[in-house]
mmCIF file of C-alpha atoms in Angstrom:
data_model
loop_
_atom_site.group_PDB
_atom_site.id
_atom_site.type_symbol
_atom_site.label_atom_id
_atom_site.label_comp_id
_atom_site.label_asym_id
_atom_site.label_seq_id
_atom_site.Cartn_x
_atom_site.Cartn_y
_atom_site.Cartn_z
ATOM 1 C CA UNK A 1 120.964 112.099 113.762
ATOM 2 C CA UNK A 2 120.578 108.898 112.220
ATOM 3 C CA UNK A 3 118.534 108.510 108.521
ATOM 4 C CA UNK A 4 115.312 107.672 110.574
ATOM 5 C CA UNK A 5 115.456 110.234 112.558
ATOM 6 C CA UNK A 6 116.200 112.714 109.756
ATOM 7 C CA UNK A 7 113.232 111.503 107.857
ATOM 8 C CA UNK A 8 111.077 112.067 110.850
ATOM 9 C CA UNK A 9 112.419 115.459 111.272
ATOM 10 C CA UNK A 10 111.709 116.324 107.683
ATOM 11 C CA UNK A 11 108.372 114.786 107.981
ATOM 12 C CA UNK A 12 107.474 117.264 110.921
ATOM 13 C CA UNK A 13 108.834 120.186 108.970
ATOM 14 C CA UNK A 14 106.415 119.736 105.943
ATOM 15 C CA UNK A 15 103.257 119.004 108.372
ATOM 16 C CA UNK A 16 104.266 121.796 110.342
ATOM 17 C CA UNK A 17 104.651 124.286 107.737
ATOM 18 C CA UNK A 18 101.514 122.832 105.895
ATOM 19 C CA UNK A 19 99.098 123.349 108.952
ATOM 20 C CA UNK A 20 100.281 127.107 109.429
ATOM 21 C CA UNK A 21 99.912 127.785 105.755
ATOM 22 C CA UNK A 22 96.435 126.570 106.200
ATOM 23 C CA UNK A 23 95.341 128.119 109.240
ATOM 24 C CA UNK A 24 96.989 131.614 107.480
ATOM 25 C CA UNK A 25 95.460 131.185 103.900
ATOM 26 C CA UNK A 26 93.080 128.156 103.850
ATOM 27 C CA UNK A 27 93.890 124.888 102.547
ATOM 28 C CA UNK A 28 93.250 125.959 98.905
ATOM 29 C CA UNK A 29 95.494 129.195 99.594
ATOM 30 C CA UNK A 30 98.568 127.663 98.943
ATOM 31 C CA UNK A 31 100.329 125.074 96.747
ATOM 32 C CA UNK A 32 102.203 121.950 97.023
ATOM 33 C CA UNK A 33 104.941 123.694 95.096
ATOM 34 C CA UNK A 34 104.786 126.768 97.633
ATOM 35 C CA UNK A 35 105.169 124.478 100.585
ATOM 36 C CA UNK A 36 108.184 122.464 98.945
ATOM 37 C CA UNK A 37 109.823 125.760 98.575
ATOM 38 C CA UNK A 38 109.417 127.011 102.082
ATOM 39 C CA UNK A 39 110.460 123.751 103.550
ATOM 40 C CA UNK A 40 113.470 123.259 100.984
ATOM 41 C CA UNK A 41 112.702 119.715 99.288
ATOM 42 C CA UNK A 42 111.603 118.765 96.051
ATOM 43 C CA UNK A 43 108.104 117.788 94.790
ATOM 44 C CA UNK A 44 109.343 114.070 94.426
ATOM 45 C CA UNK A 45 110.316 113.782 98.066
ATOM 46 C CA UNK A 46 106.736 115.488 99.007
ATOM 47 C CA UNK A 47 105.117 112.445 97.262
ATOM 48 C CA UNK A 48 107.548 110.110 98.800
ATOM 49 C CA UNK A 49 105.832 110.913 102.175
ATOM 50 C CA UNK A 50 102.142 112.133 101.700
ATOM 51 C CA UNK A 51 99.544 111.177 98.914
ATOM 52 C CA UNK A 52 98.240 114.903 99.236
ATOM 53 C CA UNK A 53 98.188 118.492 100.587
ATOM 54 C CA UNK A 54 95.208 117.235 102.785
ATOM 55 C CA UNK A 55 97.163 114.279 104.187
ATOM 56 C CA UNK A 56 100.488 116.459 104.803
ATOM 57 C CA UNK A 57 98.046 118.824 106.672
ATOM 58 C CA UNK A 58 96.652 116.015 108.886
ATOM 59 C CA UNK A 59 100.068 114.248 109.556
ATOM 60 C CA UNK A 60 98.621 111.303 107.504
ATOM 61 C CA UNK A 61 102.186 109.981 106.135
ATOM 62 C CA UNK A 62 102.102 107.289 103.762
ATOM 63 C CA UNK A 63 103.306 103.870 105.188
ATOM 64 C CA UNK A 64 103.029 105.341 108.494
ATOM 65 C CA UNK A 65 104.034 102.533 111.049
ATOM 66 C CA UNK A 66 103.567 99.815 108.705
ATOM 67 C CA UNK A 67 106.960 98.192 110.238
ATOM 68 C CA UNK A 68 105.907 98.597 113.929
ATOM 69 C CA UNK A 69 102.184 96.910 113.001
ATOM 70 C CA UNK A 70 104.200 94.049 111.576
ATOM 71 C CA UNK A 71 106.451 93.266 114.270
ATOM 72 C CA UNK A 72 103.353 93.917 116.780
ATOM 73 C CA UNK A 73 101.241 91.370 115.079
ATOM 74 C CA UNK A 74 104.739 88.959 115.044
ATOM 75 C CA UNK A 75 104.529 89.218 118.764
ATOM 76 C CA UNK A 76 107.438 92.017 118.971
ATOM 77 C CA UNK A 77 107.387 95.688 119.364
ATOM 78 C CA UNK A 78 106.080 95.414 122.942
ATOM 79 C CA UNK A 79 106.829 92.482 125.767
ATOM 80 C CA UNK A 80 105.332 89.511 124.803
ATOM 81 C CA UNK A 81 103.626 88.651 128.199
ATOM 82 C CA UNK A 82 101.394 91.687 128.104
ATOM 83 C CA UNK A 83 97.599 91.020 127.590
ATOM 84 C CA UNK A 84 95.755 92.398 124.481
ATOM 85 C CA UNK A 85 94.576 95.630 125.918
ATOM 86 C CA UNK A 86 97.732 96.145 128.143
ATOM 87 C CA UNK A 87 99.656 95.390 124.228
ATOM 88 C CA UNK A 88 98.113 98.304 122.878
ATOM 89 C CA UNK A 89 98.617 100.593 125.382
ATOM 90 C CA UNK A 90 102.557 100.008 125.317
ATOM 91 C CA UNK A 91 102.433 100.360 121.887
ATOM 92 C CA UNK A 92 101.030 103.715 122.045
ATOM 93 C CA UNK A 93 103.301 104.710 124.579
ATOM 94 C CA UNK A 94 106.628 103.519 122.251
ATOM 95 C CA UNK A 95 104.922 105.672 119.613
ATOM 96 C CA UNK A 96 104.610 108.672 121.982
ATOM 97 C CA UNK A 97 108.463 108.260 122.747
ATOM 98 C CA UNK A 98 109.172 108.177 119.224
ATOM 99 C CA UNK A 99 107.569 110.908 117.735
ATOM 100 C CA UNK A 100 106.545 113.076 120.995
ATOM 101 C CA UNK A 101 104.055 115.164 121.545
ATOM 102 C CA UNK A 102 103.369 118.695 121.276
ATOM 103 C CA UNK A 103 100.578 120.651 123.107
ATOM 104 C CA UNK A 104 101.437 123.872 120.847
ATOM 105 C CA UNK A 105 100.822 121.511 117.683
ATOM 106 C CA UNK A 106 97.961 119.964 118.666
ATOM 107 C CA UNK A 107 96.302 123.536 119.247
ATOM 108 C CA UNK A 108 97.584 124.341 115.832
ATOM 109 C CA UNK A 109 95.735 121.404 114.753
ATOM 110 C CA UNK A 110 92.396 122.764 116.362
ATOM 111 C CA UNK A 111 92.868 126.113 114.298
ATOM 112 C CA UNK A 112 93.225 124.082 110.888
ATOM 113 C CA UNK A 113 89.635 122.559 112.123
ATOM 114 C CA UNK A 114 88.299 125.471 112.588
ATOM 115 C CA UNK A 115 89.731 127.054 109.417
ATOM 116 C CA UNK A 116 88.931 124.179 107.488
ATOM 117 C CA UNK A 117 85.952 121.948 109.034
ATOM 118 C CA UNK A 118 85.793 119.838 105.839
ATOM 119 C CA UNK A 119 89.378 118.077 106.967
ATOM 120 C CA UNK A 120 87.528 116.823 109.939
ATOM 121 C CA UNK A 121 85.851 113.961 108.046
ATOM 122 C CA UNK A 122 88.920 113.287 106.402
ATOM 123 C CA UNK A 123 90.725 112.889 109.651
ATOM 124 C CA UNK A 124 88.116 110.924 111.385
ATOM 125 C CA UNK A 125 88.042 108.359 107.906
ATOM 126 C CA UNK A 126 91.897 108.078 108.082
ATOM 127 C CA UNK A 127 91.799 107.276 111.769
ATOM 128 C CA UNK A 128 89.342 104.619 110.959
ATOM 129 C CA UNK A 129 91.342 103.128 108.606
ATOM 130 C CA UNK A 130 94.266 103.096 111.047
ATOM 131 C CA UNK A 131 92.009 101.500 113.794
ATOM 132 C CA UNK A 132 91.290 98.941 111.141
ATOM 133 C CA UNK A 133 95.279 97.865 110.402
ATOM 134 C CA UNK A 134 95.501 97.860 114.414
ATOM 135 C CA UNK A 135 92.938 95.396 114.682
ATOM 136 C CA UNK A 136 94.157 93.188 112.117
ATOM 137 C CA UNK A 137 97.582 93.118 113.963
ATOM 138 C CA UNK A 138 96.041 92.509 117.365
ATOM 139 C CA UNK A 139 94.033 89.337 115.853
ATOM 140 C CA UNK A 140 97.138 88.168 114.366
ATOM 141 C CA UNK A 141 99.548 88.812 117.374
ATOM 142 C CA UNK A 142 96.925 86.720 119.893
ATOM 143 C CA UNK A 143 95.494 84.221 117.466
ATOM 144 C CA UNK A 144 92.410 85.965 116.797
ATOM 145 C CA UNK A 145 92.119 85.422 113.120
ATOM 146 C CA UNK A 146 88.538 84.049 112.593
ATOM 147 C CA UNK A 147 86.655 87.190 110.424
ATOM 148 C CA UNK A 148 83.542 86.628 112.814
ATOM 149 C CA UNK A 149 85.924 86.984 116.165
ATOM 150 C CA UNK A 150 84.818 90.383 117.795
ATOM 151 C CA UNK A 151 87.700 90.362 120.500
ATOM 152 C CA UNK A 152 90.073 92.264 118.245
ATOM 153 C CA UNK A 153 87.847 95.184 117.653
ATOM 154 C CA UNK A 154 86.484 95.005 121.088
ATOM 155 C CA UNK A 155 90.214 95.624 122.677
ATOM 156 C CA UNK A 156 90.818 98.138 120.046
ATOM 157 C CA UNK A 157 88.107 100.394 120.275
ATOM 158 C CA UNK A 158 88.552 100.351 124.141
ATOM 159 C CA UNK A 159 91.881 101.080 123.778
ATOM 160 C CA UNK A 160 91.122 104.148 121.122
ATOM 161 C CA UNK A 161 88.553 104.860 124.470
ATOM 162 C CA UNK A 162 91.366 105.071 126.619
ATOM 163 C CA UNK A 163 93.422 106.781 124.172
ATOM 164 C CA UNK A 164 90.725 109.822 123.648
ATOM 165 C CA UNK A 165 90.177 110.373 127.274
ATOM 166 C CA UNK A 166 93.822 110.735 127.909
ATOM 167 C CA UNK A 167 94.174 113.185 125.127
ATOM 168 C CA UNK A 168 91.321 115.238 126.271
ATOM 169 C CA UNK A 169 92.771 115.600 129.544
ATOM 170 C CA UNK A 170 96.541 116.302 128.393
ATOM 171 C CA UNK A 171 95.610 118.672 125.732
ATOM 172 C CA UNK A 172 92.761 120.512 127.623
ATOM 173 C CA UNK A 173 94.083 124.059 128.324
ATOM 174 C CA UNK A 174 93.713 124.042 131.843
ATOM 175 C CA UNK A 175 95.827 121.358 131.986
ATOM 176 C CA UNK A 176 99.494 122.424 133.508
ATOM 177 C CA UNK A 177 102.144 120.519 131.583
ATOM 178 C CA UNK A 178 104.747 121.408 134.289
ATOM 179 C CA UNK A 179 103.287 119.614 137.218
ATOM 180 C CA UNK A 180 101.062 117.301 135.625
ATOM 181 C CA UNK A 181 101.947 113.967 134.936
ATOM 182 C CA UNK A 182 103.410 112.927 131.334
ATOM 183 C CA UNK A 183 101.006 111.646 128.750
ATOM 184 C CA UNK A 184 102.609 108.154 129.323
ATOM 185 C CA UNK A 185 102.075 108.074 133.043
ATOM 186 C CA UNK A 186 98.314 109.355 132.292
ATOM 187 C CA UNK A 187 97.366 106.791 129.922
ATOM 188 C CA UNK A 188 98.752 104.082 132.192
ATOM 189 C CA UNK A 189 96.716 105.550 134.775
ATOM 190 C CA UNK A 190 93.526 105.758 132.976
ATOM 191 C CA UNK A 191 94.455 101.605 132.238
ATOM 192 C CA UNK A 192 94.703 101.203 135.743
ATOM 193 C CA UNK A 193 91.488 102.861 136.546
ATOM 194 C CA UNK A 194 89.431 101.134 133.675
ATOM 195 C CA UNK A 195 90.728 97.941 134.881
ATOM 196 C CA UNK A 196 89.459 98.717 138.589
ATOM 197 C CA UNK A 197 86.571 99.938 137.136
ATOM 198 C CA UNK A 198 85.658 96.478 135.448
ATOM 199 C CA UNK A 199 86.830 94.369 137.856
ATOM 200 C CA UNK A 200 85.719 95.660 140.987
ATOM 201 C CA UNK A 201 83.454 98.709 140.534
ATOM 202 C CA UNK A 202 85.573 101.018 142.471
ATOM 203 C CA UNK A 203 89.275 101.790 142.603
ATOM 204 C CA UNK A 204 90.325 100.318 146.350
ATOM 205 C CA UNK A 205 93.961 101.941 145.716
ATOM 206 C CA UNK A 206 92.857 105.444 145.946
#
């Protein structure tokens, strides 16, 4: 296992344990020190990866995806011949392949929000910050650097909608993971349906 993989696994353990503790005890029912003891890391190690207890529960990692977005903005990370929307979808798929998706963990997050609904606002705020970073990267990648150019935001918001619809299907309790498509296949299919709807108003390939 590489250093990067070990770091990712460590972060994952901290996130999952923090979520379990929140569901069981509430956000204020455990301390960072107790979390560190359970996972087997130092307080210093914790703060190398997360800014607060709220952030570890939500999986908001310090400097997450910064290197990837730098590469993306420079025309790397995904194939250079992809159009703006396709490039963001490809970037999302790369991220899924890198970190994986866990339907059980998504259910755990829902239980966290049920126990601590105030965390929803923090999650939405963090999502807005991340979308802004992606928007800046898209602008740089495609030369849309004028602050008044709305194209980067339009593309990113469209991609966010695609991801939301795809996640809504994939993480639905009725979805059968054994027989249904993988997340990246479902996302790619939704992209195709969106393009067909926009260009023709109907899907002639179905």
